[in-house]
Amino acid sequence: MDKNRQTRILSVFEGAIYNGFFLITQGFLGTGLALEFGASEPVIALIGVLPSVSQFIQLLAPSFLRIVKSRKRAMMICASASRLSTAFIPITLALGINRQSLLLTILAFFSLAASLTGNYWVSIIRDVAPLKGAARFFSMRNVIFTFTNMFITLFYAFILDSVPGRMGFILITAFGVA
């Protein structure tokens, strides 16, 4: 298997795994998590707009790339920072450290780093998805993500129904981080 094909396949798996956590920050899961941290309505609203607002950090992507000198390295640093920051959510919940400011800080860091990750990812994937087959690759990727998101959302809802309250959110955030 050629390296570009392998990279495209791995990008689909990585994207599905990423969505496993991203779903927790959105919709009923994000609201429930925010409530577990005692978030007020304004903080819940802020958490809801973090993904959109964090897009502004992409203006710094060229500067960070000049420092790091490699798109792949820049993407890996940002992706690692984004994913590792989320590991604090189940830990803080388990320890009973559930302050809204802490959740807002973690999710802001996650959103900012994820925004930069996406910027570098698009730049890299253009090199590995040939123009001729790009439409097919991206449409298949989106179909896989749609089914993965449906499955994960139902799975998380099942966990929250079976294990209510803080422990349910510890389980789904731990699963999403893993």
PDB file of C-alpha atoms in Angstrom:
ATOM      1  CA  MET A   1       0.000   0.000   0.000  1.00  0.00           C
ATOM      2  CA  ASP A   2       1.444   3.360  -0.962  1.00  0.00           C
ATOM      3  CA  LYS A   3       2.183   5.884   1.758  1.00  0.00           C
ATOM      4  CA  ASN A   4      -0.474   8.407   0.605  1.00  0.00           C
ATOM      5  CA  ARG A   5      -3.214   5.766   0.632  1.00  0.00           C
ATOM      6  CA  GLN A   6      -2.159   4.649   4.103  1.00  0.00           C
ATOM      7  CA  THR A   7      -2.188   8.275   5.298  1.00  0.00           C
ATOM      8  CA  ARG A   8      -5.711   8.781   3.926  1.00  0.00           C
ATOM      9  CA  ILE A   9      -6.957   5.640   5.690  1.00  0.00           C
ATOM     10  CA  LEU A  10      -5.311   6.657   8.959  1.00  0.00           C
ATOM     11  CA  SER A  11      -6.815  10.144   8.660  1.00  0.00           C
ATOM     12  CA  VAL A  12     -10.303   8.621   8.578  1.00  0.00           C
ATOM     13  CA  PHE A  13      -9.645   6.598  11.744  1.00  0.00           C
ATOM     14  CA  GLU A  14      -8.075   9.578  13.491  1.00  0.00           C
ATOM     15  CA  GLY A  15     -11.019  11.787  12.544  1.00  0.00           C
ATOM     16  CA  ALA A  16     -13.509   9.273  13.898  1.00  0.00           C
ATOM     17  CA  ILE A  17     -11.579   9.069  17.176  1.00  0.00           C
ATOM     18  CA  TYR A  18     -11.403  12.864  17.404  1.00  0.00           C
ATOM     19  CA  ASN A  19     -15.177  13.075  16.889  1.00  0.00           C
ATOM     20  CA  GLY A  20     -15.577  10.730  19.860  1.00  0.00           C
ATOM     21  CA  PHE A  21     -14.455  13.556  22.108  1.00  0.00           C
ATOM     22  CA  PHE A  22     -15.716  16.512  20.104  1.00  0.00           C
ATOM     23  CA  LEU A  23     -19.287  15.190  20.413  1.00  0.00           C
ATOM     24  CA  ILE A  24     -19.007  15.485  24.201  1.00  0.00           C
ATOM     25  CA  THR A  25     -18.511  19.240  23.881  1.00  0.00           C
ATOM     26  CA  GLN A  26     -21.646  19.767  21.792  1.00  0.00           C
ATOM     27  CA  GLY A  27     -25.415  19.516  22.148  1.00  0.00           C
ATOM     28  CA  PHE A  28     -27.024  17.672  25.036  1.00  0.00           C
ATOM     29  CA  LEU A  29     -23.711  16.072  25.996  1.00  0.00           C
ATOM     30  CA  GLY A  30     -21.894  19.413  26.218  1.00  0.00           C
ATOM     31  CA  THR A  31     -24.729  20.990  28.154  1.00  0.00           C
ATOM     32  CA  GLY A  32     -24.905  18.039  30.553  1.00  0.00           C
ATOM     33  CA  LEU A  33     -21.150  18.144  31.074  1.00  0.00           C
ATOM     34  CA  ALA A  34     -21.281  21.892  31.712  1.00  0.00           C
ATOM     35  CA  LEU A  35     -24.046  21.350  34.268  1.00  0.00           C
ATOM     36  CA  GLU A  36     -21.906  18.717  36.021  1.00  0.00           C
ATOM     37  CA  PHE A  37     -19.287  21.451  36.400  1.00  0.00           C
ATOM     38  CA  GLY A  38     -21.907  23.834  37.787  1.00  0.00           C
ATOM     39  CA  ALA A  39     -21.811  26.098  34.744  1.00  0.00           C
ATOM     40  CA  SER A  40     -24.162  29.078  34.573  1.00  0.00           C
ATOM     41  CA  GLU A  41     -26.159  29.963  31.461  1.00  0.00           C
ATOM     42  CA  PRO A  42     -23.577  32.524  30.229  1.00  0.00           C
ATOM     43  CA  VAL A  43     -20.752  29.996  30.625  1.00  0.00           C
ATOM     44  CA  ILE A  44     -22.770  27.340  28.783  1.00  0.00           C
ATOM     45  CA  ALA A  45     -23.301  29.891  26.003  1.00  0.00           C
ATOM     46  CA  LEU A  46     -19.555  30.613  25.901  1.00  0.00           C
ATOM     47  CA  ILE A  47     -18.768  26.903  25.709  1.00  0.00           C
ATOM     48  CA  GLY A  48     -21.219  26.621  22.825  1.00  0.00           C
ATOM     49  CA  VAL A  49     -19.473  29.277  20.744  1.00  0.00           C
ATOM     50  CA  LEU A  50     -15.892  28.228  21.530  1.00  0.00           C
ATOM     51  CA  PRO A  51     -15.447  26.201  18.307  1.00  0.00           C
ATOM     52  CA  SER A  52     -16.503  29.196  16.177  1.00  0.00           C
ATOM     53  CA  VAL A  53     -14.593  31.824  18.125  1.00  0.00           C
ATOM     54  CA  SER A  54     -11.448  29.698  18.207  1.00  0.00           C
ATOM     55  CA  GLN A  55     -11.239  29.871  14.414  1.00  0.00           C
ATOM     56  CA  PHE A  56      -9.623  33.293  14.824  1.00  0.00           C
ATOM     57  CA  ILE A  57      -6.465  31.630  16.137  1.00  0.00           C
ATOM     58  CA  GLN A  58      -5.851  30.331  12.633  1.00  0.00           C
ATOM     59  CA  LEU A  59      -4.448  33.766  11.907  1.00  0.00           C
ATOM     60  CA  LEU A  60      -1.445  32.674  14.010  1.00  0.00           C
ATOM     61  CA  ALA A  61      -0.927  29.411  12.112  1.00  0.00           C
ATOM     62  CA  PRO A  62       1.734  30.789   9.723  1.00  0.00           C
ATOM     63  CA  SER A  63       3.749  32.239  12.628  1.00  0.00           C
ATOM     64  CA  PHE A  64       3.647  28.942  14.537  1.00  0.00           C
ATOM     65  CA  LEU A  65       4.600  27.074  11.356  1.00  0.00           C
ATOM     66  CA  ARG A  66       7.649  29.321  10.894  1.00  0.00           C
ATOM     67  CA  ILE A  67       8.764  28.466  14.431  1.00  0.00           C
ATOM     68  CA  VAL A  68       8.167  24.722  14.116  1.00  0.00           C
ATOM     69  CA  LYS A  69       9.279  24.510  10.445  1.00  0.00           C
ATOM     70  CA  SER A  70       7.119  21.505   9.530  1.00  0.00           C
ATOM     71  CA  ARG A  71       3.389  21.206   8.852  1.00  0.00           C
ATOM     72  CA  LYS A  72       3.353  17.657  10.170  1.00  0.00           C
ATOM     73  CA  ARG A  73       5.178  18.611  13.376  1.00  0.00           C
ATOM     74  CA  ALA A  74       2.927  21.664  13.861  1.00  0.00           C
ATOM     75  CA  MET A  75      -0.152  19.480  13.419  1.00  0.00           C
ATOM     76  CA  MET A  76       1.135  16.826  15.828  1.00  0.00           C
ATOM     77  CA  ILE A  77       2.005  19.427  18.495  1.00  0.00           C
ATOM     78  CA  CYS A  78      -1.414  21.075  18.243  1.00  0.00           C
ATOM     79  CA  ALA A  79      -3.301  17.764  18.070  1.00  0.00           C
ATOM     80  CA  SER A  80      -1.401  16.426  21.086  1.00  0.00           C
ATOM     81  CA  ALA A  81      -2.019  19.616  23.075  1.00  0.00           C
ATOM     82  CA  SER A  82      -5.704  19.526  22.157  1.00  0.00           C
ATOM     83  CA  ARG A  83      -6.204  15.855  23.016  1.00  0.00           C
ATOM     84  CA  LEU A  84      -4.103  15.902  26.186  1.00  0.00           C
ATOM     85  CA  SER A  85      -5.945  18.915  27.570  1.00  0.00           C
ATOM     86  CA  THR A  86      -9.165  16.915  27.495  1.00  0.00           C
ATOM     87  CA  ALA A  87      -7.682  14.262  29.785  1.00  0.00           C
ATOM     88  CA  PHE A  88      -8.168  16.686  32.663  1.00  0.00           C
ATOM     89  CA  ILE A  89     -11.957  16.558  32.369  1.00  0.00           C
ATOM     90  CA  PRO A  90     -12.567  13.018  33.681  1.00  0.00           C
ATOM     91  CA  ILE A  91      -9.783  13.497  36.245  1.00  0.00           C
ATOM     92  CA  THR A  92     -11.270  16.702  37.640  1.00  0.00           C
ATOM     93  CA  LEU A  93     -14.745  15.172  37.687  1.00  0.00           C
ATOM     94  CA  ALA A  94     -13.455  12.098  39.516  1.00  0.00           C
ATOM     95  CA  LEU A  95     -11.699  14.286  42.078  1.00  0.00           C
ATOM     96  CA  GLY A  96     -14.768  16.477  42.541  1.00  0.00           C
ATOM     97  CA  ILE A  97     -12.993  19.565  41.189  1.00  0.00           C
ATOM     98  CA  ASN A  98     -15.936  20.743  39.119  1.00  0.00           C
ATOM     99  CA  ARG A  99     -15.687  24.498  38.698  1.00  0.00           C
ATOM    100  CA  GLN A 100     -17.158  26.107  35.610  1.00  0.00           C
ATOM    101  CA  SER A 101     -14.023  28.216  35.092  1.00  0.00           C
ATOM    102  CA  LEU A 102     -11.925  25.052  34.912  1.00  0.00           C
ATOM    103  CA  LEU A 103     -14.155  23.453  32.289  1.00  0.00           C
ATOM    104  CA  LEU A 104     -14.233  26.681  30.282  1.00  0.00           C
ATOM    105  CA  THR A 105     -10.420  26.886  30.378  1.00  0.00           C
ATOM    106  CA  ILE A 106      -9.961  23.250  29.318  1.00  0.00           C
ATOM    107  CA  LEU A 107     -12.481  23.506  26.494  1.00  0.00           C
ATOM    108  CA  ALA A 108     -11.051  26.852  25.321  1.00  0.00           C
ATOM    109  CA  PHE A 109      -7.564  25.335  25.140  1.00  0.00           C
ATOM    110  CA  PHE A 110      -8.989  22.277  23.375  1.00  0.00           C
ATOM    111  CA  SER A 111     -10.848  24.443  20.842  1.00  0.00           C
ATOM    112  CA  LEU A 112      -7.878  26.706  20.125  1.00  0.00           C
ATOM    113  CA  ALA A 113      -5.447  23.828  19.632  1.00  0.00           C
ATOM    114  CA  ALA A 114      -8.008  21.848  17.592  1.00  0.00           C
ATOM    115  CA  SER A 115      -8.548  24.843  15.323  1.00  0.00           C
ATOM    116  CA  LEU A 116      -4.839  25.013  14.533  1.00  0.00           C
ATOM    117  CA  THR A 117      -4.742  21.237  14.092  1.00  0.00           C
ATOM    118  CA  GLY A 118      -7.500  21.452  11.489  1.00  0.00           C
ATOM    119  CA  ASN A 119      -5.650  24.174   9.636  1.00  0.00           C
ATOM    120  CA  TYR A 120      -2.484  22.075   9.326  1.00  0.00           C
ATOM    121  CA  TRP A 121      -4.470  18.911   8.580  1.00  0.00           C
ATOM    122  CA  VAL A 122      -6.170  20.491   5.564  1.00  0.00           C
ATOM    123  CA  SER A 123      -2.802  21.653   4.293  1.00  0.00           C
ATOM    124  CA  ILE A 124      -1.286  18.173   4.644  1.00  0.00           C
ATOM    125  CA  ILE A 125      -4.251  16.169   3.337  1.00  0.00           C
ATOM    126  CA  ARG A 126      -4.252  18.158   0.092  1.00  0.00           C
ATOM    127  CA  ASP A 127      -0.858  16.607  -0.595  1.00  0.00           C
ATOM    128  CA  VAL A 128      -2.041  13.035  -0.002  1.00  0.00           C
ATOM    129  CA  ALA A 129      -5.526  13.147  -1.550  1.00  0.00           C
ATOM    130  CA  PRO A 130      -5.007  13.234  -5.313  1.00  0.00           C
ATOM    131  CA  LEU A 131      -7.140  15.810  -7.085  1.00  0.00           C
ATOM    132  CA  LYS A 132      -8.754  13.107  -9.232  1.00  0.00           C
ATOM    133  CA  GLY A 133      -9.991  11.047  -6.260  1.00  0.00           C
ATOM    134  CA  ALA A 134     -10.352  13.822  -3.664  1.00  0.00           C
ATOM    135  CA  ALA A 135     -14.132  14.138  -3.970  1.00  0.00           C
ATOM    136  CA  ARG A 136     -14.599  10.402  -3.480  1.00  0.00           C
ATOM    137  CA  PHE A 137     -12.190  10.335  -0.520  1.00  0.00           C
ATOM    138  CA  PHE A 138     -13.864  13.254   1.274  1.00  0.00           C
ATOM    139  CA  SER A 139     -17.404  12.013   0.616  1.00  0.00           C
ATOM    140  CA  MET A 140     -16.570   8.520   1.935  1.00  0.00           C
ATOM    141  CA  ARG A 141     -14.825  10.098   4.922  1.00  0.00           C
ATOM    142  CA  ASN A 142     -17.927  12.181   5.673  1.00  0.00           C
ATOM    143  CA  VAL A 143     -20.230   9.158   5.381  1.00  0.00           C
ATOM    144  CA  ILE A 144     -18.022   7.198   7.785  1.00  0.00           C
ATOM    145  CA  PHE A 145     -17.998  10.150  10.216  1.00  0.00           C
ATOM    146  CA  THR A 146     -21.776  10.454  10.037  1.00  0.00           C
ATOM    147  CA  PHE A 147     -22.289   6.816  10.994  1.00  0.00           C
ATOM    148  CA  THR A 148     -19.541   6.976  13.615  1.00  0.00           C
ATOM    149  CA  ASN A 149     -21.112  10.090  15.156  1.00  0.00           C
ATOM    150  CA  MET A 150     -24.540   8.473  15.255  1.00  0.00           C
ATOM    151  CA  PHE A 151     -23.145   5.354  16.912  1.00  0.00           C
ATOM    152  CA  ILE A 152     -21.036   7.272  19.448  1.00  0.00           C
ATOM    153  CA  THR A 153     -23.910   9.630  20.333  1.00  0.00           C
ATOM    154  CA  LEU A 154     -26.221   6.677  20.977  1.00  0.00           C
ATOM    155  CA  PHE A 155     -23.482   4.920  22.934  1.00  0.00           C
ATOM    156  CA  TYR A 156     -22.908   7.977  25.132  1.00  0.00           C
ATOM    157  CA  ALA A 157     -26.657   8.409  25.648  1.00  0.00           C
ATOM    158  CA  PHE A 158     -26.906   4.746  26.680  1.00  0.00           C
ATOM    159  CA  ILE A 159     -24.078   5.221  29.196  1.00  0.00           C
ATOM    160  CA  LEU A 160     -25.692   8.354  30.636  1.00  0.00           C
ATOM    161  CA  ASP A 161     -29.033   6.535  30.939  1.00  0.00           C
ATOM    162  CA  SER A 162     -27.381   3.551  32.627  1.00  0.00           C
ATOM    163  CA  VAL A 163     -24.971   5.494  34.837  1.00  0.00           C
ATOM    164  CA  PRO A 164     -26.571   8.836  35.726  1.00  0.00           C
ATOM    165  CA  GLY A 165     -24.827  11.919  37.040  1.00  0.00           C
ATOM    166  CA  ARG A 166     -21.156  12.587  37.483  1.00  0.00           C
ATOM    167  CA  MET A 167     -20.042   8.953  37.060  1.00  0.00           C
ATOM    168  CA  GLY A 168     -21.731   8.771  33.651  1.00  0.00           C
ATOM    169  CA  PHE A 169     -19.842  11.854  32.513  1.00  0.00           C
ATOM    170  CA  ILE A 170     -16.592  10.473  33.926  1.00  0.00           C
ATOM    171  CA  LEU A 171     -17.131   7.359  31.806  1.00  0.00           C
ATOM    172  CA  ILE A 172     -17.987   9.125  28.555  1.00  0.00           C
ATOM    173  CA  THR A 173     -15.208  11.711  28.887  1.00  0.00           C
ATOM    174  CA  ALA A 174     -12.685   8.970  29.714  1.00  0.00           C
ATOM    175  CA  PHE A 175     -13.908   7.024  26.685  1.00  0.00           C
ATOM    176  CA  GLY A 176     -13.755  10.136  24.499  1.00  0.00           C
ATOM    177  CA  VAL A 177     -10.200  10.899  25.591  1.00  0.00           C
ATOM    178  CA  ALA A 178      -9.010   7.310  25.094  1.00  0.00           C
TER     179      ALA A 178
END
